[in-house]
Amino acid sequence: MCGIVGYLGSKEVVPLLLDGLRRLEYRGYDSAGITVLRNGSLETVRAEGKLDQLVEKLAGHAIRGSYGLGHTRWATHGAPSEQNAHPMVDSRQRVAVIHNGIIENFLTLKERLQAEGWSFTSETDTEVAANLISSYLDGDLKEAVARAAGELEGMYALAVVSTVGEREIVVTRHGPPLVIGVGEDEQFLASDPAALLAHTKDVVFLENNDVGRLTPEGIEIWDAGGARVERPVTRLNWDPIQAEKGGYKHFMLKEIHEQPLAVQETFAGRVDFERGQITLEELNLSEAAGRAIEKIDILACGTSWHAGLVGKFLIQGLARVPVEVDYGSEFRYRDPIVGPNDVAVGISQSGETADTLSALEAAADRGARLLSICNAPGSQIVRMTDGVIYTHAGPEIGVASTKAFTSQLVALYLLALYLRQIRGPALEPERLRALAHLPAAVDEVLGLEQELEQLARRYSRASDFLFLGRGINYPIALEGALKLKEISYIHAEGYPAGEMKHGPIALIDEELPIVAIATGDRVYEKVRSNMQEAKARGGIVIALTDRDPQEFDGIAAEVIQVPRVCEELQPIVNVVPLQLLAYYVGVRRGADVDQPRNLAKSVTVE
Ligand code: AGP
């Protein structure tokens, strides 16, 4: 979950490293540092805390050089401190290493290196890698890195520079991502393409166990077996502006407002409204394979897991395929029953969530075909699955997932319709037309922003929140609760509304706001009576509904009225006010909305 950047070219490297780190700060930010090669020595400056602390420290150091590395850290081994910040330098001051991931056998290696006379100044696994690489360095940095990597167990993305040998940056990965930016006589490096966009759109994704060498002349890559390989250059269609805030106070608010475009981009080109057909070429799922599916396991974490729960309703309801939904971190410990005619669908915005990747591996080990729904081209999940439905939401920088989530719901709707198209019954044109109306409905519900800001003002001091929903909107209750707790740090729980009477109703008092989702027809009356039960016990009921607010007179203290769309797409409309509520409560409470405490955008460790 750390941020890695590197540059090698003819420009001053420090401003480029800091710019890259600024764009990656959401990936982890409890310390940061850079190393620059100058006159044959390593100049390293590190600082605890956010990137601003490093910038402040560098203001006193005129470090000039044309190649180096930068890193923002989300601590795994060793407390957040300057001593444990990267880059790590070996005890002979010959190599500097930045690292993302966890080296699981670092203690064994550390003991061996200490016995050989290497010394350590930190508690990190990264310093072990630095000393190990240096212990093999005899002039060829690439060989030393390859040899050291062969001894590492666990997950790592490493970037290394050295005072020995050529003017070069050597990289390798096993697990966490590393992407190389191809420039004109200059090379860039990052753990996420978003950090490269201001400089180049042409990128090369390293495969697992590749070793790469960046030099002024270009890039050389060797595979796990040591053979030279060519990896394809991908042109990213994200323009740099898109990855900026675009005038919004936070990335999260910008991305909430990008949802009409994100959902439209996600179904664009995949729906033939005239012929009433769905096309999902990248899914790589033939009609025969689609018809043979006996069960689908949806595997995901966090917000993506909530999307999976909605997906279960969509796929079972529209295509009559049995669906199980499981946390990535739980699936492989359930000794899951998976057969050769089963499909595992991994849902991941980043495509790098270690728990989800491991769960997919467990499904594959049991014979499942792997598919993914992902927002990141070239990411791990895409490369390990047989087919993908990309959510074309563009880069999602805010740690709290918003536009990626609603785009995932569109992708799941497309998947459900595609399976219905293959397996029957006939695909009704109105189900496609419902998609065409969706961007306008999402745009309309964004018009509630001011109302939600006022609502947030009234309830930002609550210490607890309850979110209730039934059926396809139960996952939206969970998502509303997660948004609020991860952005504002208020304790919030999502519950099936029918479950209230089995315990949670004991929580209700005059201090407790209860957001209840009452849209559609199937469960509307049930939810409305749950609201009355809550009201009768003094709870503060906030109704989210597509009905006339007067239907809640005497029941709800607040009514959020949303536009009505078809039942299957209503969750996409319903979640937007909950995103806005969480955002404005977080802002009112002075929380760091784009970089909430203790969180990272991509959880690449298990
Ligand atoms: C969402 O707001 C959270 N930041 C988190 O739950 C996230 O959804 C989860 O970590 C999964 O990430 P992924 O979609 O990139 O796999």
Coordinates of C-alpha atoms and ligand atoms in Angstrom, one line a residue:
M1 CA 0.0 0.0 0.0
C2 CA 3.0 2.3 -0.1
G3 CA 3.7 4.8 -2.8
I4 CA 6.8 4.2 -5.0
V5 CA 8.2 6.6 -7.6
G6 CA 11.4 6.8 -9.5
Y7 CA 13.0 8.9 -12.3
L8 CA 16.0 8.6 -14.5
G9 CA 16.7 11.2 -17.2
S10 CA 18.2 14.6 -17.6
K11 CA 15.8 16.8 -15.6
E12 CA 16.2 17.7 -11.9
V13 CA 14.9 14.7 -10.1
V14 CA 13.7 16.0 -6.7
P15 CA 10.7 18.1 -8.0
L16 CA 9.7 15.1 -10.1
L17 CA 9.9 12.7 -7.2
L18 CA 7.9 15.0 -5.0
D19 CA 5.2 15.5 -7.6
G20 CA 4.9 11.8 -8.0
L21 CA 4.7 11.2 -4.3
R22 CA 2.0 13.9 -4.0
R23 CA -0.1 12.0 -6.5
L24 CA 0.4 8.7 -4.6
E25 CA 0.0 10.1 -1.1
Y26 CA -3.5 8.4 -0.8
R27 CA -1.8 5.0 -0.9
G28 CA -0.1 5.4 2.5
Y29 CA 1.2 8.3 4.4
D30 CA 2.8 7.8 7.7
S31 CA 6.4 8.7 6.5
A32 CA 8.1 9.6 3.3
G33 CA 11.6 9.9 1.8
I34 CA 13.8 10.2 -1.3
T35 CA 17.3 9.1 -2.4
V36 CA 19.2 10.9 -5.2
L37 CA 22.4 9.7 -6.7
R38 CA 24.9 12.6 -6.9
N39 CA 28.7 12.4 -7.5
G40 CA 28.8 8.7 -6.8
S41 CA 27.0 8.9 -3.5
L42 CA 23.5 8.3 -2.1
E43 CA 21.8 11.5 -0.8
T44 CA 18.8 10.4 1.3
V45 CA 16.3 12.6 3.1
R46 CA 13.4 11.0 5.1
A47 CA 10.7 12.4 7.3
E48 CA 8.0 11.0 9.6
G49 CA 4.4 12.1 8.9
K50 CA 2.8 13.4 5.8
L51 CA 4.6 14.4 2.6
D52 CA 4.6 18.1 3.7
Q53 CA 7.1 17.2 6.4
L54 CA 9.5 15.8 3.8
V55 CA 9.0 18.8 1.6
E56 CA 9.8 21.1 4.6
K57 CA 12.9 19.1 5.3
L58 CA 14.1 19.2 1.7
A59 CA 13.7 23.0 1.7
G60 CA 16.9 23.0 3.7
H61 CA 18.7 20.6 1.4
A62 CA 19.7 21.7 -2.1
I63 CA 19.8 18.2 -3.5
R64 CA 20.6 18.2 -7.2
G65 CA 20.7 15.1 -9.4
S66 CA 19.1 13.5 -12.4
Y67 CA 18.0 10.1 -11.0
G68 CA 16.6 8.7 -7.8
L69 CA 13.7 7.1 -5.9
G70 CA 10.9 8.4 -3.7
H71 CA 8.5 6.6 -1.3
T72 CA 5.5 7.3 0.9
R73 CA 4.9 4.6 3.5
W74 CA 1.9 2.8 5.1
A75 CA 3.6 0.9 7.9
T76 CA 3.6 -2.9 8.0
H77 CA 6.8 -3.8 9.7
G78 CA 8.1 -1.2 12.2
A79 CA 6.3 1.8 13.6
P80 CA 5.8 4.9 11.5
S81 CA 9.0 6.9 12.2
E82 CA 11.9 8.6 10.3
Q83 CA 14.1 5.6 11.2
N84 CA 11.7 3.2 9.5
A85 CA 11.0 5.4 6.5
H86 CA 12.2 4.5 3.1
P87 CA 14.5 4.6 1.1
M88 CA 16.5 2.1 3.2
V89 CA 20.3 2.2 2.6
D90 CA 22.5 -0.9 3.3
S91 CA 25.1 -0.7 6.0
R92 CA 27.9 -0.3 3.4
Q93 CA 26.1 2.8 1.9
R94 CA 26.1 1.2 -1.6
V95 CA 22.4 0.6 -2.4
A96 CA 19.1 2.4 -1.6
V97 CA 15.9 0.4 -1.7
I98 CA 12.2 1.4 -1.7
H99 CA 9.7 -1.4 -1.1
N100 CA 6.0 -2.1 -1.1
G101 CA 4.7 -5.3 0.5
I102 CA 5.7 -7.7 3.2
I103 CA 8.9 -9.9 3.2
E104 CA 7.7 -12.8 5.3
N105 CA 11.2 -14.4 5.9
F106 CA 12.9 -11.2 6.7
L107 CA 13.9 -12.3 10.3
T108 CA 15.7 -15.4 9.1
L109 CA 17.5 -13.4 6.5
K110 CA 18.3 -10.7 9.0
E111 CA 19.9 -13.1 11.4
R112 CA 22.0 -14.6 8.6
L113 CA 23.1 -11.1 7.5
Q114 CA 23.9 -10.0 11.0
A115 CA 26.1 -13.2 11.4
E116 CA 27.9 -12.1 8.3
G117 CA 28.6 -8.6 9.8
W118 CA 25.8 -6.5 8.3
S119 CA 24.3 -4.0 10.7
F120 CA 20.7 -2.7 10.9
T121 CA 19.3 0.7 12.1
S122 CA 15.6 0.0 11.6
E123 CA 12.9 -2.6 12.4
T124 CA 11.9 -2.9 8.7
D125 CA 11.9 -5.8 6.3
T126 CA 13.1 -3.4 3.6
E127 CA 16.5 -2.8 5.3
V128 CA 17.0 -6.6 5.1
A129 CA 16.5 -6.4 1.4
A130 CA 18.9 -3.6 1.1
N131 CA 21.7 -5.4 2.9
L132 CA 20.9 -8.7 1.1
I133 CA 21.2 -7.0 -2.3
S134 CA 24.4 -5.3 -1.3
S135 CA 25.8 -8.6 -0.1
Y136 CA 25.5 -9.9 -3.7
L137 CA 26.6 -6.7 -5.4
D138 CA 29.8 -7.2 -7.3
G139 CA 29.3 -4.6 -10.1
D140 CA 26.1 -5.8 -11.7
L141 CA 23.1 -4.4 -9.8
K142 CA 20.5 -6.3 -11.9
E143 CA 22.2 -9.6 -11.0
A144 CA 22.4 -8.7 -7.3
V145 CA 18.7 -7.8 -7.2
A146 CA 17.7 -10.9 -9.1
R147 CA 19.7 -13.1 -6.7
A148 CA 18.4 -11.4 -3.6
A149 CA 14.8 -11.6 -4.9
G150 CA 15.2 -15.3 -5.3
E151 CA 15.6 -15.6 -1.6
L152 CA 12.7 -13.3 -0.6
E153 CA 9.4 -14.9 0.5
G154 CA 6.2 -12.9 0.6
M155 CA 5.0 -9.9 -1.4
Y156 CA 7.3 -7.2 -2.6
A157 CA 7.7 -4.5 -5.2
L158 CA 11.3 -3.2 -5.0
A159 CA 13.1 -0.3 -6.7
V160 CA 16.9 -0.1 -6.2
V161 CA 19.7 2.4 -7.1
S162 CA 23.4 2.0 -6.3
T163 CA 26.6 3.8 -6.2
V164 CA 28.2 0.8 -7.8
G165 CA 27.8 0.1 -11.6
E166 CA 25.8 2.0 -14.1
R167 CA 23.5 5.0 -14.0
E168 CA 20.4 2.8 -13.6
I169 CA 17.3 1.9 -11.6
V170 CA 16.6 -1.8 -11.1
V171 CA 13.1 -3.0 -10.2
T172 CA 11.4 -6.3 -9.4
R173 CA 8.0 -7.3 -8.1
H174 CA 6.2 -10.3 -6.7
G175 CA 2.6 -9.2 -5.8
P176 CA 2.3 -5.4 -5.4
P177 CA 2.2 -3.5 -8.7
L178 CA 5.0 -1.6 -10.4
V179 CA 4.6 0.3 -13.6
I180 CA 7.3 1.9 -15.8
G181 CA 6.6 5.1 -17.6
V182 CA 8.3 5.3 -21.0
G183 CA 9.6 8.9 -21.9
E184 CA 11.9 10.5 -24.4
D185 CA 15.4 9.6 -23.1
E186 CA 13.9 9.4 -19.7
Q187 CA 12.2 6.7 -17.7
F188 CA 9.6 6.9 -14.9
L189 CA 8.6 4.4 -12.2
A190 CA 5.5 4.2 -10.0
S191 CA 3.4 1.9 -8.0
D192 CA 0.3 3.4 -9.7
P193 CA -0.1 4.8 -13.2
A194 CA -1.8 7.9 -11.9
A195 CA 1.6 9.2 -10.7
L196 CA 3.0 9.0 -14.2
L197 CA 0.2 10.7 -16.2
A198 CA 1.6 14.2 -16.0
H199 CA 4.7 12.9 -17.7
T200 CA 3.8 10.1 -20.0
K201 CA 0.8 8.0 -21.1
D202 CA 2.9 5.1 -22.3
V203 CA 3.5 2.5 -19.6
V204 CA 4.9 -1.0 -19.2
F205 CA 3.4 -3.2 -16.5
L206 CA 6.0 -5.6 -15.0
E207 CA 4.8 -9.2 -14.6
N208 CA 5.4 -11.1 -11.3
N209 CA 9.1 -12.0 -10.8
D210 CA 10.2 -9.8 -13.7
V211 CA 13.5 -7.9 -13.1
G212 CA 13.6 -4.5 -14.9
R213 CA 16.5 -2.2 -15.6
L214 CA 15.8 1.5 -16.4
T215 CA 18.7 3.3 -18.1
P216 CA 18.9 6.5 -20.2
E217 CA 18.8 4.4 -23.3
G218 CA 15.5 2.6 -22.3
I219 CA 14.2 -0.4 -20.5
E220 CA 15.4 -4.0 -20.3
I221 CA 13.3 -6.7 -18.7
W222 CA 14.1 -10.3 -17.7
D223 CA 11.6 -12.9 -16.7
A224 CA 11.7 -15.2 -13.7
G225 CA 13.9 -17.6 -15.6
G226 CA 16.4 -14.9 -16.4
A227 CA 15.5 -14.7 -20.1
R228 CA 15.2 -11.2 -21.8
V229 CA 11.5 -10.5 -22.5
E230 CA 9.5 -7.6 -24.1
R231 CA 6.5 -6.4 -22.2
P232 CA 3.8 -4.5 -24.1
V233 CA 3.6 -0.7 -23.9
T234 CA 0.1 0.3 -22.8
R235 CA -1.2 3.8 -23.7
L236 CA -3.4 5.0 -20.8
N237 CA -6.3 7.2 -21.9
W238 CA -6.4 9.0 -18.5
D239 CA -5.4 12.6 -19.0
P240 CA -3.5 14.2 -16.2
I241 CA -6.3 16.7 -15.5
Q242 CA -8.6 13.9 -14.7
A243 CA -6.4 12.9 -11.9
E244 CA -6.4 16.3 -10.4
K245 CA -9.1 17.6 -8.3
G246 CA -10.7 19.7 -11.0
G247 CA -11.8 22.5 -8.7
Y248 CA -13.4 20.3 -6.0
K249 CA -12.2 20.6 -2.4
H250 CA -11.5 16.9 -2.2
F251 CA -11.0 14.0 -4.6
M252 CA -13.9 12.3 -3.0
L253 CA -16.4 15.1 -3.8
K254 CA -15.0 15.3 -7.4
E255 CA -15.5 11.5 -7.8
I256 CA -19.0 11.6 -6.4
H257 CA -19.9 14.1 -9.0
E258 CA -18.2 12.1 -11.8
Q259 CA -20.6 9.3 -11.3
P260 CA -23.1 10.1 -14.1
L261 CA -20.1 10.0 -16.5
A262 CA -18.6 6.9 -14.8
V263 CA -21.8 4.8 -15.1
Q264 CA -22.3 6.0 -18.7
E265 CA -18.7 5.2 -19.6
T266 CA -19.1 1.7 -18.0
F267 CA -22.0 0.7 -20.2
A268 CA -21.0 2.7 -23.3
G269 CA -20.1 0.5 -26.3
R270 CA -21.4 -2.6 -24.6
V271 CA -25.2 -2.1 -25.2
D272 CA -26.8 -2.2 -28.6
F273 CA -30.1 -0.4 -27.8
E274 CA -31.5 -1.0 -31.3
R275 CA -30.8 -4.7 -31.4
G276 CA -31.3 -5.1 -27.7
Q277 CA -28.0 -6.8 -27.2
I278 CA -25.2 -6.8 -24.7
T279 CA -21.6 -7.3 -25.8
L280 CA -18.8 -8.0 -23.3
E281 CA -15.8 -8.9 -25.4
E282 CA -13.1 -8.6 -22.7
L283 CA -15.1 -11.0 -20.5
N284 CA -13.9 -13.8 -22.8
L285 CA -17.0 -15.9 -21.8
S286 CA -18.4 -17.8 -24.8
E287 CA -22.1 -18.6 -25.0
A288 CA -21.4 -22.3 -24.3
A289 CA -19.3 -21.4 -21.3
G290 CA -21.9 -19.0 -20.1
R291 CA -24.6 -21.7 -20.4
A292 CA -22.5 -24.3 -18.5
I293 CA -22.1 -22.1 -15.4
E294 CA -23.6 -23.9 -12.4
K295 CA -22.6 -21.4 -9.6
I296 CA -20.9 -18.0 -9.3
D297 CA -18.7 -17.1 -6.3
I298 CA -18.3 -13.4 -6.0
L299 CA -15.1 -12.6 -4.0
A300 CA -14.3 -9.1 -2.8
C301 CA -13.5 -6.8 0.1
G302 CA -15.1 -3.7 1.6
T303 CA -17.1 -1.6 -0.7
S304 CA -16.5 -4.1 -3.5
W305 CA -18.0 -6.8 -1.4
H306 CA -21.1 -4.6 -1.0
A307 CA -21.2 -4.4 -4.8
G308 CA -21.0 -8.2 -4.8
L309 CA -24.1 -8.5 -2.6
V310 CA -26.1 -6.4 -5.0
G311 CA -24.6 -8.5 -7.8
K312 CA -26.2 -11.6 -6.2
F313 CA -29.6 -10.1 -6.4
L314 CA -29.0 -9.0 -10.1
I315 CA -27.6 -12.3 -11.4
Q316 CA -29.9 -14.6 -9.5
G317 CA -32.9 -12.4 -10.3
L318 CA -32.2 -11.8 -14.0
A319 CA -30.2 -14.9 -15.0
R320 CA -31.3 -17.5 -12.4
V321 CA -27.7 -18.5 -11.8
P322 CA -26.9 -19.4 -8.1
V323 CA -24.5 -16.9 -6.6
E324 CA -22.5 -16.9 -3.4
V325 CA -20.7 -13.8 -2.2
D326 CA -17.8 -14.0 0.2
Y327 CA -15.2 -11.8 1.7
G328 CA -11.8 -12.2 0.0
S329 CA -10.2 -12.7 3.5
E330 CA -12.7 -15.4 4.5
F331 CA -13.3 -17.5 1.4
R332 CA -10.2 -19.7 1.4
Y333 CA -10.7 -20.6 5.1
R334 CA -14.2 -22.0 4.5
D335 CA -12.9 -25.0 2.5
P336 CA -15.2 -23.8 -0.3
I337 CA -17.2 -26.1 -2.5
V338 CA -16.1 -25.1 -6.1
G339 CA -16.6 -27.2 -9.2
P340 CA -15.2 -27.1 -12.8
N341 CA -18.5 -25.5 -14.0
D342 CA -18.2 -22.8 -11.4
V343 CA -17.0 -19.2 -12.0
A344 CA -15.3 -17.0 -9.5
V345 CA -15.8 -13.3 -10.1
G346 CA -13.3 -11.0 -8.3
I347 CA -14.5 -7.4 -7.8
S348 CA -11.8 -4.9 -7.1
Q349 CA -11.3 -1.2 -7.9
S350 CA -7.6 -1.4 -7.6
G351 CA -7.1 -4.9 -8.8
E352 CA -4.4 -5.3 -6.2
T353 CA -6.3 -6.2 -3.0
A354 CA -4.3 -9.1 -1.6
D355 CA -7.2 -10.9 0.1
T356 CA -9.3 -10.8 -3.1
L357 CA -6.3 -12.1 -5.2
S358 CA -5.7 -14.9 -2.7
A359 CA -9.4 -15.9 -2.7
L360 CA -9.3 -16.1 -6.5
E361 CA -6.3 -18.3 -6.4
A362 CA -8.1 -20.6 -4.0
A363 CA -11.1 -20.8 -6.4
A364 CA -8.8 -21.5 -9.3
D365 CA -7.1 -24.3 -7.3
R366 CA -10.5 -25.9 -7.1
G367 CA -11.2 -25.7 -10.8
A368 CA -13.2 -22.4 -11.1
R369 CA -12.9 -20.2 -14.1
L370 CA -11.8 -16.7 -13.0
L371 CA -13.4 -13.4 -14.1
S372 CA -12.9 -9.9 -12.7
I373 CA -14.6 -6.6 -12.5
C374 CA -11.9 -4.0 -12.2
N375 CA -11.1 -0.3 -12.6
A376 CA -7.3 -0.6 -13.2
P377 CA -6.0 -1.7 -16.6
G378 CA -3.1 -4.1 -16.3
S379 CA -3.6 -4.7 -12.6
Q380 CA -2.9 -8.1 -10.9
I381 CA -6.5 -9.2 -10.9
V382 CA -6.9 -8.5 -14.6
R383 CA -3.7 -10.5 -15.4
M384 CA -4.7 -13.5 -13.3
T385 CA -8.3 -13.9 -14.6
D386 CA -9.6 -15.3 -17.9
G387 CA -11.8 -12.3 -18.6
V388 CA -12.7 -8.9 -17.2
I389 CA -15.4 -6.2 -17.2
Y390 CA -13.6 -2.9 -16.8
T391 CA -15.4 -0.2 -14.9
H392 CA -14.5 2.9 -16.9
A393 CA -14.6 5.2 -13.8
G394 CA -11.2 6.7 -14.4
P395 CA -8.7 7.1 -11.6
E396 CA -10.3 7.0 -8.2
I397 CA -8.0 8.8 -5.8
G398 CA -10.1 9.3 -2.7
V399 CA -9.6 6.4 -0.3
A400 CA -13.3 6.0 0.0
S401 CA -14.7 4.3 -3.1
T402 CA -17.6 6.1 -4.7
K403 CA -17.7 6.2 -8.5
A404 CA -15.9 2.8 -8.7
F405 CA -18.7 1.3 -6.6
T406 CA -21.6 2.6 -8.8
S407 CA -19.6 1.6 -11.9
Q408 CA -19.2 -1.9 -10.4
L409 CA -23.0 -2.1 -10.0
V410 CA -23.4 -1.2 -13.6
A411 CA -20.9 -3.8 -14.6
L412 CA -22.8 -6.4 -12.5
Y413 CA -26.1 -5.4 -14.2
L414 CA -24.4 -5.9 -17.6
L415 CA -23.1 -9.3 -16.5
A416 CA -26.5 -10.3 -15.3
L417 CA -28.1 -9.2 -18.6
Y418 CA -25.4 -10.9 -20.6
L419 CA -26.0 -14.2 -18.8
R420 CA -29.8 -13.8 -19.3
Q421 CA -29.1 -13.1 -23.0
I422 CA -27.1 -16.4 -23.2
R423 CA -29.2 -18.6 -21.0
G424 CA -32.7 -17.1 -21.4
P425 CA -35.3 -15.9 -20.9
A426 CA -35.3 -13.3 -23.7
L427 CA -33.7 -10.0 -22.9
E428 CA -36.4 -7.3 -22.8
P429 CA -35.4 -4.0 -24.4
E430 CA -36.7 -2.0 -21.5
R431 CA -34.0 -3.5 -19.3
L432 CA -31.5 -1.9 -21.6
R433 CA -33.4 1.3 -21.9
A434 CA -33.2 1.5 -18.0
L435 CA -29.5 1.9 -18.4
A436 CA -29.9 4.8 -20.9
H437 CA -31.9 6.7 -18.3
L438 CA -29.5 6.0 -15.5
P439 CA -26.8 8.8 -15.9
A440 CA -29.6 11.4 -15.9
A441 CA -31.1 9.9 -12.7
V442 CA -27.7 10.0 -11.0
D443 CA -27.2 13.6 -12.2
E444 CA -30.6 14.5 -10.7
V445 CA -29.8 12.9 -7.3
L446 CA -26.6 14.9 -7.2
G447 CA -28.9 17.9 -7.1
L448 CA -29.6 17.0 -3.5
E449 CA -26.0 18.0 -2.5
Q450 CA -27.0 21.2 -0.7
E451 CA -29.8 19.3 1.2
L452 CA -27.4 16.6 2.2
E453 CA -24.9 19.2 3.4
Q454 CA -27.6 20.7 5.6
L455 CA -28.6 17.3 6.9
A456 CA -24.9 16.6 7.7
R457 CA -24.7 19.8 9.6
R458 CA -27.6 18.7 11.8
Y459 CA -26.3 15.2 12.6
S460 CA -22.5 15.6 12.4
R461 CA -22.2 15.4 16.2
A462 CA -24.0 12.0 16.5
S463 CA -21.8 9.3 18.1
D464 CA -23.7 6.4 16.3
F465 CA -25.7 5.9 13.2
L466 CA -27.9 3.0 11.9
F467 CA -28.6 2.3 8.3
L468 CA -31.4 0.0 7.3
G469 CA -32.4 -1.5 4.0
R470 CA -34.2 -4.6 2.7
G471 CA -33.6 -6.8 -0.3
I472 CA -31.4 -5.3 -3.0
N473 CA -31.0 -2.2 -0.8
Y474 CA -29.6 -4.0 2.2
P475 CA -26.1 -3.8 0.7
I476 CA -26.6 -0.1 0.2
A477 CA -27.4 0.2 4.0
L478 CA -24.0 -1.5 4.6
E479 CA -22.3 0.8 2.1
G480 CA -23.8 3.9 3.6
A481 CA -22.6 2.8 7.0
L482 CA -19.1 2.0 5.7
K483 CA -18.8 5.4 4.0
L484 CA -19.8 7.2 7.1
K485 CA -17.5 5.3 9.5
E486 CA -14.4 5.4 7.2
I487 CA -14.8 9.1 6.4
S488 CA -16.1 10.7 9.6
Y489 CA -15.0 8.0 12.2
I490 CA -18.5 7.9 13.6
H491 CA -19.5 4.4 14.6
A492 CA -22.2 3.2 12.0
E493 CA -23.8 -0.1 11.3
G494 CA -25.8 -1.3 8.3
Y495 CA -28.6 -3.9 9.0
P496 CA -31.3 -5.7 7.1
A497 CA -34.4 -3.7 8.3
G498 CA -36.2 -6.9 9.1
E499 CA -33.4 -7.8 11.5
M500 CA -34.0 -4.8 13.8
K501 CA -36.3 -6.7 16.1
H502 CA -33.7 -9.4 16.6
G503 CA -31.4 -7.2 18.7
P504 CA -30.4 -3.8 17.2
I505 CA -33.7 -2.3 18.2
A506 CA -32.3 -2.2 21.7
L507 CA -29.9 0.5 20.5
I508 CA -32.6 2.9 19.6
D509 CA -32.9 6.1 21.7
E510 CA -33.4 9.8 21.1
E511 CA -29.8 10.3 20.1
L512 CA -29.7 7.7 17.4
P513 CA -30.2 8.7 13.7
I514 CA -31.6 5.9 11.6
V515 CA -31.3 6.1 7.9
A516 CA -33.9 3.8 6.3
I517 CA -34.0 3.1 2.6
A518 CA -37.6 2.8 1.4
T519 CA -37.7 2.8 -2.4
G520 CA -39.4 0.6 -4.9
D521 CA -42.5 -1.5 -4.2
R522 CA -41.4 -5.0 -3.2
V523 CA -40.5 -4.3 0.4
Y524 CA -41.6 -0.7 0.7
E525 CA -44.4 -1.3 3.2
K526 CA -42.2 -3.5 5.4
V527 CA -39.5 -0.9 5.6
R528 CA -42.0 1.8 6.3
S529 CA -43.3 -0.2 9.3
N530 CA -39.8 -0.8 10.5
M531 CA -39.4 3.0 10.5
Q532 CA -42.6 3.3 12.6
E533 CA -41.1 0.8 15.1
A534 CA -37.9 2.9 15.3
K535 CA -39.9 6.1 15.7
A536 CA -42.0 4.6 18.4
R537 CA -38.8 4.1 20.4
G538 CA -37.7 7.6 20.0
G539 CA -35.3 7.1 17.2
I540 CA -34.5 9.9 14.7
V541 CA -35.7 8.4 11.4
I542 CA -34.2 9.7 8.1
A543 CA -36.2 8.3 5.2
L544 CA -34.5 7.8 1.8
T545 CA -37.4 7.2 -0.6
D546 CA -38.7 7.6 -4.1
R547 CA -42.2 8.2 -2.7
D548 CA -44.1 11.3 -1.7
P549 CA -42.5 12.7 1.5
Q550 CA -46.0 13.1 3.0
E551 CA -46.1 9.3 3.3
F552 CA -43.6 9.7 6.2
D553 CA -45.5 12.4 8.1
G554 CA -45.3 11.6 11.8
I555 CA -42.6 8.9 11.1
A556 CA -39.5 10.6 9.6
A557 CA -37.7 13.6 11.0
E558 CA -36.0 14.0 7.6
V559 CA -36.9 12.8 4.1
I560 CA -34.4 12.4 1.3
Q561 CA -36.4 12.0 -1.9
V562 CA -34.6 10.4 -4.8
P563 CA -35.7 9.8 -8.4
R564 CA -37.2 6.4 -9.2
V565 CA -35.5 4.0 -11.7
C566 CA -36.0 0.3 -12.2
E567 CA -35.6 -1.8 -9.1
E568 CA -32.3 -3.4 -10.2
L569 CA -30.6 0.0 -10.8
Q570 CA -32.2 1.9 -7.8
P571 CA -29.2 1.0 -5.5
I572 CA -27.0 3.1 -7.8
V573 CA -29.3 6.1 -7.3
N574 CA -29.8 5.4 -3.6
V575 CA -26.1 5.3 -2.6
V576 CA -25.3 8.8 -3.9
P577 CA -27.1 10.7 -1.1
L578 CA -25.3 8.4 1.4
Q579 CA -22.0 9.2 -0.1
L580 CA -22.7 12.9 0.1
L581 CA -23.9 12.5 3.7
A582 CA -20.7 10.8 4.7
Y583 CA -18.6 13.4 2.9
Y584 CA -20.2 16.4 4.5
V585 CA -20.3 14.9 8.0
G586 CA -16.6 14.1 7.5
V587 CA -15.9 17.7 6.4
R588 CA -17.9 19.1 9.3
R589 CA -15.9 17.0 11.7
G590 CA -12.6 18.1 10.2
A591 CA -11.6 14.6 9.1
D592 CA -9.0 14.1 6.4
V593 CA -11.6 13.1 3.8
D594 CA -9.3 11.9 1.0
Q595 CA -6.8 10.2 3.3
P596 CA -8.7 8.9 6.4
R597 CA -6.6 7.8 9.3
N598 CA -5.3 4.2 9.3
L599 CA -6.7 3.5 5.8
A600 CA -5.0 3.0 2.4
K601 CA -6.5 3.1 -1.1
S602 CA -5.2 -0.3 -2.0
V603 CA -4.7 -3.0 0.6
T604 CA -2.0 -5.0 -0.9
V605 CA -1.2 -7.0 2.2
E606 CA -3.3 -9.8 3.7
Ligands
AGP1 C1 -14.0 1.5 0.2 O1 -14.5 2.8 0.5 C2 -12.8 1.2 1.1 N1 -11.7 2.1 0.9 C3 -12.4 -0.3 1.0 O2 -13.4 -1.0 1.7 C4 -12.2 -0.9 -0.4 O3 -13.5 -1.0 -1.0 C5 -11.6 -2.3 -0.2 O4 -10.3 -2.2 0.4 C6 -11.5 -3.1 -1.5 O5 -10.6 -2.4 -2.4 P1 -10.6 -2.8 -4.0 O6 -12.0 -2.6 -4.5 O7 -9.5 -2.0 -4.6 O8 -10.3 -4.3 -4.0

